[in-house]
CSV table of C-alpha atoms in Angstrom, one decimal:
chain,number,residue,atom,x,y,z
F,648,MET,CA,-28.5,-4.2,19.9
F,649,LEU,CA,-25.3,-1.5,19.5
F,650,ALA,CA,-25.0,-1.9,22.9
F,651,ARG,CA,-25.2,-4.7,24.0
F,652,ILE,CA,-22.4,-5.8,21.0
F,653,ALA,CA,-19.3,-2.4,21.8
F,654,ALA,CA,-20.3,-3.9,25.3
F,655,ALA,CA,-18.9,-7.0,23.8
F,656,THR,CA,-16.4,-5.5,21.3
F,657,GLU,CA,-15.0,-2.9,24.0
F,658,PRO,CA,-12.9,-5.1,26.1
F,659,LEU,CA,-11.2,-7.1,22.9
F,660,ARG,CA,-10.2,-3.7,21.5
F,661,ALA,CA,-6.2,-2.3,20.7
F,662,GLU,CA,-5.7,-0.4,22.5
F,663,TYR,CA,-4.4,2.8,20.7
F,664,GLY,CA,-0.9,3.8,19.7
F,665,PRO,CA,1.6,3.4,16.7
F,666,SER,CA,1.8,-0.5,17.3
F,667,SER,CA,-2.2,-1.3,17.5
F,668,ALA,CA,-2.4,-2.0,13.8
F,669,ALA,CA,0.4,-2.9,11.5
F,670,VAL,CA,2.6,-1.4,9.0
F,671,THR,CA,4.3,-4.0,7.1
F,672,ALA,CA,7.0,-3.4,3.9
F,673,ASP,CA,4.6,-4.1,1.2
F,674,CYS,CA,1.5,-1.6,3.2
F,675,GLU,CA,0.1,1.3,0.9
F,676,VAL,CA,1.5,5.0,1.4
F,677,ARG,CA,-1.7,6.0,2.7
F,678,ASP,CA,-0.9,2.9,5.4
F,679,LEU,CA,2.6,4.7,6.3
F,680,ILE,CA,0.7,8.4,6.5
F,681,ALA,CA,-2.1,6.8,9.0
F,682,ALA,CA,1.3,5.1,11.2
F,683,GLY,CA,2.8,8.7,11.2
F,684,VAL,CA,-0.7,10.8,12.0
F,685,ALA,CA,-0.7,7.8,15.2
F,686,ARG,CA,3.2,8.5,16.6
F,687,THR,CA,2.3,12.6,16.0
F,688,VAL,CA,-0.8,12.9,17.8
F,689,ALA,CA,1.0,9.8,20.4
F,690,ALA,CA,4.0,12.9,20.9
F,691,ALA,CA,1.7,16.0,20.2
F,692,ASP,CA,-1.0,17.5,22.1
F,693,VAL,CA,-3.4,17.6,19.3
F,694,ALA,CA,-7.1,18.0,19.9
F,695,ALA,CA,-8.6,16.7,17.3
F,696,VAL,CA,-7.0,14.3,13.5
F,697,VAL,CA,-8.7,16.3,10.0
F,698,VAL,CA,-8.4,13.5,7.1
F,699,PRO,CA,-7.9,14.8,3.8
F,700,THR,CA,-9.7,11.4,1.3
F,701,LEU,CA,-10.5,11.0,-2.0
F,702,SER,CA,-12.2,7.6,-0.9
F,703,GLY,CA,-12.7,7.4,2.0
F,704,ALA,CA,-9.5,4.6,2.0
F,705,THR,CA,-7.0,7.0,4.3
F,706,ALA,CA,-9.3,8.1,7.2
F,707,ARG,CA,-10.3,3.3,8.0
F,708,SER,CA,-6.2,3.1,7.9
F,709,VAL,CA,-6.6,6.2,9.8
F,710,THR,CA,-9.1,5.6,12.5
F,711,ARG,CA,-7.8,1.3,12.4
F,712,PHE,CA,-5.7,3.2,15.4
F,713,ARG,CA,-8.2,4.1,17.1
F,714,LEU,CA,-6.5,7.5,17.7
F,715,PRO,CA,-8.5,9.0,21.9
F,716,VAL,CA,-9.4,12.5,19.7
F,717,PRO,CA,-11.9,13.0,16.9
F,718,ILE,CA,-11.4,12.1,13.9
F,719,THR,CA,-13.0,13.8,11.3
F,720,ALA,CA,-12.8,12.8,7.0
F,721,VAL,CA,-13.2,15.8,4.3
F,722,SER,CA,-13.4,14.9,0.6
F,723,PRO,CA,-14.3,16.7,-2.6
F,724,ARG,CA,-16.4,14.0,-3.2
């Protein structure tokens, strides 16, 4: 079932990159951080991204950019 869903949605997925998720003037600080992470990954040769988070919201913001590297979220909870 999940393979069928993935096969249907992957062709529609936005390409990776800083412009693939909108950052507007009224966005949260975590969205600005996520955009910075995406730009850094685009400009540098990184193996993975580690995202510190309390609630998981920052990690979710970073994953919206569909980065081509593994993303690991760490939390004290």
